[in-house]
Coordinates of C-alpha atoms in Angstrom, one line a residue:
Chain A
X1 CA 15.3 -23.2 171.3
X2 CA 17.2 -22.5 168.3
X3 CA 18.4 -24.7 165.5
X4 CA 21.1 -23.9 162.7
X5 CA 21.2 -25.9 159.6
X6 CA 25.2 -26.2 158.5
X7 CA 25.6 -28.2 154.8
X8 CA 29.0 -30.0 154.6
X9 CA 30.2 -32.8 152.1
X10 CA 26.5 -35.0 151.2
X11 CA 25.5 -33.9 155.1
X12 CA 23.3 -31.8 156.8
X13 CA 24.0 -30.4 160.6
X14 CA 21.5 -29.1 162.3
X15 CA 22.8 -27.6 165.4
X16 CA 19.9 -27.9 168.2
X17 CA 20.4 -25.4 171.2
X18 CA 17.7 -25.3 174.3
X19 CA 15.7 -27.3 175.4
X20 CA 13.3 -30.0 173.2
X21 CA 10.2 -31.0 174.9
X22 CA 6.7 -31.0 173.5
X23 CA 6.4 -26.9 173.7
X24 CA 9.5 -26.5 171.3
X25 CA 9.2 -30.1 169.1
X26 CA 6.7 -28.4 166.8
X27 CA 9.2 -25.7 165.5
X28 CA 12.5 -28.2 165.9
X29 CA 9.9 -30.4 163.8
X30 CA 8.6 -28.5 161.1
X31 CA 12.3 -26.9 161.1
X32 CA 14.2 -30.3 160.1
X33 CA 11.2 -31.2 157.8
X34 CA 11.6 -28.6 155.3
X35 CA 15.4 -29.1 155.3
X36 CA 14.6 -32.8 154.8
X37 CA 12.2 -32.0 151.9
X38 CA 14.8 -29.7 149.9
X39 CA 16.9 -33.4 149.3
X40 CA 20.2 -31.8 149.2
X41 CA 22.2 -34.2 151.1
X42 CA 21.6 -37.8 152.3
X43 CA 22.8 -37.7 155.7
X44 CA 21.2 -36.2 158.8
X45 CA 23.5 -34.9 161.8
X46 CA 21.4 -33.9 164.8
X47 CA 24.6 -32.1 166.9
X48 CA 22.8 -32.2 170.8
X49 CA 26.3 -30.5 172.3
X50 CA 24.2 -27.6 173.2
X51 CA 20.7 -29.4 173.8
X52 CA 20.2 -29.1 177.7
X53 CA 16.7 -30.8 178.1
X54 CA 14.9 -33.7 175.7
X55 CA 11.9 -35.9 176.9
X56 CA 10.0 -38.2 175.3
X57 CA 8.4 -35.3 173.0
X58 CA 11.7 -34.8 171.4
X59 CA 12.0 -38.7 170.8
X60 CA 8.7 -38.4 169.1
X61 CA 10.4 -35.9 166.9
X62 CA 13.5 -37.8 166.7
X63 CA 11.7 -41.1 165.4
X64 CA 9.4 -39.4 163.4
X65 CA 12.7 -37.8 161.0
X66 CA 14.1 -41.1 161.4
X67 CA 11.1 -42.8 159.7
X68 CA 11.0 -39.9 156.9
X69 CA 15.0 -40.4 156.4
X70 CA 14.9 -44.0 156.0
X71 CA 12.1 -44.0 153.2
X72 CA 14.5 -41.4 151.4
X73 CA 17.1 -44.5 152.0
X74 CA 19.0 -41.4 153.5
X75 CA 20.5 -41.7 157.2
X76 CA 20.0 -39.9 160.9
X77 CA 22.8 -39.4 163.0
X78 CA 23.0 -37.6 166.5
X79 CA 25.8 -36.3 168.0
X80 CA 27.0 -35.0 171.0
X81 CA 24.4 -36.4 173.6
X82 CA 24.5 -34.6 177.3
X83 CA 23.9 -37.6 179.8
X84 CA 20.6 -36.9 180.5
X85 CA 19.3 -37.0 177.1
X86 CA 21.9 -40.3 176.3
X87 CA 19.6 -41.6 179.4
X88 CA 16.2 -40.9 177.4
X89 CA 17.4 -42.2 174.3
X90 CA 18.9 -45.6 175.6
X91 CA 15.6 -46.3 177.5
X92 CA 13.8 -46.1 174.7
X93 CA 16.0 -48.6 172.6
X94 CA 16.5 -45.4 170.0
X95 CA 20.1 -46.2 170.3
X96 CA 19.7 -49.3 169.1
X97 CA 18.4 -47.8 165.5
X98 CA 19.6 -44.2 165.3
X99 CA 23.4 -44.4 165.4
X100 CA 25.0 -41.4 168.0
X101 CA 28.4 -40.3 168.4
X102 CA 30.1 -39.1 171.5
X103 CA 30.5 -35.4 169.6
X104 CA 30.3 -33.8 165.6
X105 CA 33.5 -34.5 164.3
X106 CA 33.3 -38.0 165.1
X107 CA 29.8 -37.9 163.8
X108 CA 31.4 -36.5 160.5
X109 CA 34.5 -38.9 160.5
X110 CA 31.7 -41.4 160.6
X111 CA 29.8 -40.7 158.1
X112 CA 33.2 -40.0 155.5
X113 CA 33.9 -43.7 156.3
X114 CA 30.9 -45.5 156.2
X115 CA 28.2 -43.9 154.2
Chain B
X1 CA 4.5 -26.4 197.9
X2 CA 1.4 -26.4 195.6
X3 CA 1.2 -24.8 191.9
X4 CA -1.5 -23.9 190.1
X5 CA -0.9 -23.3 186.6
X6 CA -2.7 -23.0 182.8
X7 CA -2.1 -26.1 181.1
X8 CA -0.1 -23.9 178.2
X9 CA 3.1 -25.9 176.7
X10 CA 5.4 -22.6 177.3
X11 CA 4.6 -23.9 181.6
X12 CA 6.2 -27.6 181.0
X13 CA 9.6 -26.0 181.0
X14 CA 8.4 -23.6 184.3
X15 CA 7.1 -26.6 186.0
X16 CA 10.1 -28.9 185.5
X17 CA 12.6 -26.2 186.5
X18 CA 10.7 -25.3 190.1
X19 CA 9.9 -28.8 191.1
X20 CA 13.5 -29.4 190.7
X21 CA 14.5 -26.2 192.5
X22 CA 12.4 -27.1 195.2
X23 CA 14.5 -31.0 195.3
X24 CA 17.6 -29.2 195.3
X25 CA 16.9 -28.6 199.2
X26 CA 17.6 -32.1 199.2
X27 CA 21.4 -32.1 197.8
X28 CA 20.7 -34.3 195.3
X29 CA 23.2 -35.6 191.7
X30 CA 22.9 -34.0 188.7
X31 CA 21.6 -37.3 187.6
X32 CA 18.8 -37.1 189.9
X33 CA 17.7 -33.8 189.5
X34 CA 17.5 -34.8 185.9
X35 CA 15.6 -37.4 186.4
X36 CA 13.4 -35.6 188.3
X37 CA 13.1 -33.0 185.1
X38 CA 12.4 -35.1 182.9
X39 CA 9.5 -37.1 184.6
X40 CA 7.5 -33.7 185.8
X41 CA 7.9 -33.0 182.4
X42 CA 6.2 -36.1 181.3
X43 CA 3.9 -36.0 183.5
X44 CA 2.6 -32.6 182.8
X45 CA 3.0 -33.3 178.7
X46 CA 0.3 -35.9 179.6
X47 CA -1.8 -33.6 181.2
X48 CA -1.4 -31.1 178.8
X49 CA -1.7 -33.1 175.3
X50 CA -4.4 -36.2 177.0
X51 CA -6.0 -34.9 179.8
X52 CA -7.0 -31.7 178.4
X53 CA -6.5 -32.4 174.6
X54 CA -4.5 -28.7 174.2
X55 CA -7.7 -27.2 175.4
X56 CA -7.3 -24.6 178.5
X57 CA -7.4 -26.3 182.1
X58 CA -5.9 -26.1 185.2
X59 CA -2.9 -28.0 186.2
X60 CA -2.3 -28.6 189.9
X61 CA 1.0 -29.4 190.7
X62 CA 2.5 -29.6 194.4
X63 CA 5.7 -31.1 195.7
X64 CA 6.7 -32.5 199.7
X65 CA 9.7 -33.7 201.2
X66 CA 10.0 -36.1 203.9
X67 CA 13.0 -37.3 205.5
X68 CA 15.0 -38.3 202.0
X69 CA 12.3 -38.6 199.3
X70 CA 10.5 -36.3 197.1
X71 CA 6.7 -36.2 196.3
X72 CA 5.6 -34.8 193.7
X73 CA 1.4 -34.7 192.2
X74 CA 0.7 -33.5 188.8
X75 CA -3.0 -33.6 188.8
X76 CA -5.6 -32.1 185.8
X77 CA -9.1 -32.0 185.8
X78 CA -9.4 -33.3 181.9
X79 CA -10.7 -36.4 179.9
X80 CA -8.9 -39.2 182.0
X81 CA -7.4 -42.1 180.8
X82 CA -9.3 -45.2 179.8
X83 CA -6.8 -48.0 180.6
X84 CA -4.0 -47.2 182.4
X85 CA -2.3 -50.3 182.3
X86 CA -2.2 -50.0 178.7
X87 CA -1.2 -46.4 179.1
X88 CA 1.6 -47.6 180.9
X89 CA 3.1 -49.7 178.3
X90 CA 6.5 -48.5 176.8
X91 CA 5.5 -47.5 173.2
X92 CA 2.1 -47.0 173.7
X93 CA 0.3 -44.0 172.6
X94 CA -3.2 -43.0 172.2
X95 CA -1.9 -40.3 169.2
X96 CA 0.6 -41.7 167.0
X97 CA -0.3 -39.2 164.7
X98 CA 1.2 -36.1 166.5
X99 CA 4.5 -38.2 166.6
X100 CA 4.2 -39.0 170.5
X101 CA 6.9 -41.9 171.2
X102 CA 4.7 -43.8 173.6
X103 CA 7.6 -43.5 176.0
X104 CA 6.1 -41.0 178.6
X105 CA 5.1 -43.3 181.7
X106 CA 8.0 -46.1 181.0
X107 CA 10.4 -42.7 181.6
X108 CA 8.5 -41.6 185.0
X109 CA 8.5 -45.3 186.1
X110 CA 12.6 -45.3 185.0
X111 CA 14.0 -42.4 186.6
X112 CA 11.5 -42.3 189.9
X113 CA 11.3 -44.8 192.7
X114 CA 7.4 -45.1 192.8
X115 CA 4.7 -43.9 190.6
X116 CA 0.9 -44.0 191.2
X117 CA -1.6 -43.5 188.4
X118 CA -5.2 -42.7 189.7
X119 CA -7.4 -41.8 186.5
X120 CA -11.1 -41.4 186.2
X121 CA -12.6 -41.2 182.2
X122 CA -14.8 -38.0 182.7
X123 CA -12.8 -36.9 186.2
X124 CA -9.1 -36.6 185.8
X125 CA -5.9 -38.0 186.4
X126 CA -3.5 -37.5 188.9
X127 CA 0.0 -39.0 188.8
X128 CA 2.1 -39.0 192.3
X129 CA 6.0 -40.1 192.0
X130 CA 8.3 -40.2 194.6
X131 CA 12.4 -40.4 194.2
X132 CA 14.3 -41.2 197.3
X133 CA 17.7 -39.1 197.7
X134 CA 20.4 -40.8 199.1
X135 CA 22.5 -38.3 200.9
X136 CA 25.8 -38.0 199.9
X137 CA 28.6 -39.4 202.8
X138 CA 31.3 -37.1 200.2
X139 CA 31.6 -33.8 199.2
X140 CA 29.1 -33.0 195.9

């Protein structure tokens, strides 16, 4: 599991590439926390284009950056969902709060426009 | 085919990966052998974070295919769960504070056919789900 952190404009990207279950959502965690914590940027792109695998650990993780952006009054974004993960995240109803784009660049587009 | 494996975090992504190799003999989607993926891995998160509470145990995992379905038993030896109608409750989670979603037996019941909880506080629990295949008339 890797993740890349990419600063563009008032966002951050991080790039998540594996797999995000409970054995890599510690390090995927403490990861986007300390990004979070350096308050460079108020928006938060998760880019899942190269995230093969996500349970309900990695919604855990998900929510749990969502909760920490929101008292910021900064915004989560994911991007890029495979359909198995876009499966995971609509059954939980995290669609419904987290908004997701079909891939980055409309993710970016996005967040030029409306935040 | 029966697995017996530490109930490490590094074996969720092991256990997922040959309980779907072992459904493959069944042709199945993408979809379903996603589905399949994702609720071993469930099941065995339970068993690794609840049952046993990250301490060392044994997971038992075995798999069986009759005509077009798929069995498949994750069973620990660990703490058991109290109330597993409550357990079973989308959202609900015994340990909010490590940032679990409460989403873990609404997914197994989701993307498999049937699911059976059999818990014991003290004993154990064993979770047995079964997705039915439906062979494909077309090419995959």
């Amino acid at each position: 599991m890797n993740i890349k952190f990419i600063y563009e404009n008032n966002c951050i990207i991080a790039v998540v590439d594996g797999e995000l279950d409970h054995h890599t959502g510690g390090k995927v965690r403490e990861k986007l926390k300390k990004e979070i914590e350096k308050d460079l940027a108020s928006n938060l792109i998760i880019d899942c284009e190269k995230l093969k695998f996500m349970d309900s650990s990695g919604l855990g993780v998900i929510l749990g950056r969502y909760k920490e952006l929101s008292a910021k009054d900064c915004n989560l974004i994911l991007s890029g969902l495979r359909p198995n993960i876009k499966k995971v995240i609509n059954l939980s109803g995290v669609d419904k709060i987290i908004k997701c784009y079909p891939d980055l660049n409309s993710a970016k587009s996005a967040v030029k426009e409306e935040y | 085919m029966e697995l017996k494996i530490p109930s490490l975090s590094k074996n969720e992504s092991f256990a997922r990966v040959t309980i779907a190799s072992f459904a493959s003999q069944l042709d199945p989607t993408v979809e379903e052998i996603n589905d399949i993926k994702t609720a071993v891995s469930e099941a065995v998160t339970n068993a690794i974070i609840h049952g046993y509470e990250n301490e060392m145990g044994e997971l038992y995992i075995s798999a069986k295919i009759t005509a077009n379905t798929v069995e498949i038993k994750v069973k620990d030896t660990g703490r058991g769960i109290e109330d597993v109608e409550k357990a079973r409750e989308p959202l609900f989670t015994s340990k909010p504070e490590l940032e679990r979603s409460g989403m873990g037996f609404t997914i197994i019941e989701n993307f498999m056919d049937e699911v059976e909880i059999l818990s014991k506080t003290g004993s154990g629990t064993q979770i047995t789900m079964r997705k039915k295949i439906v062979p494909s008339t077309t090419e995959k």
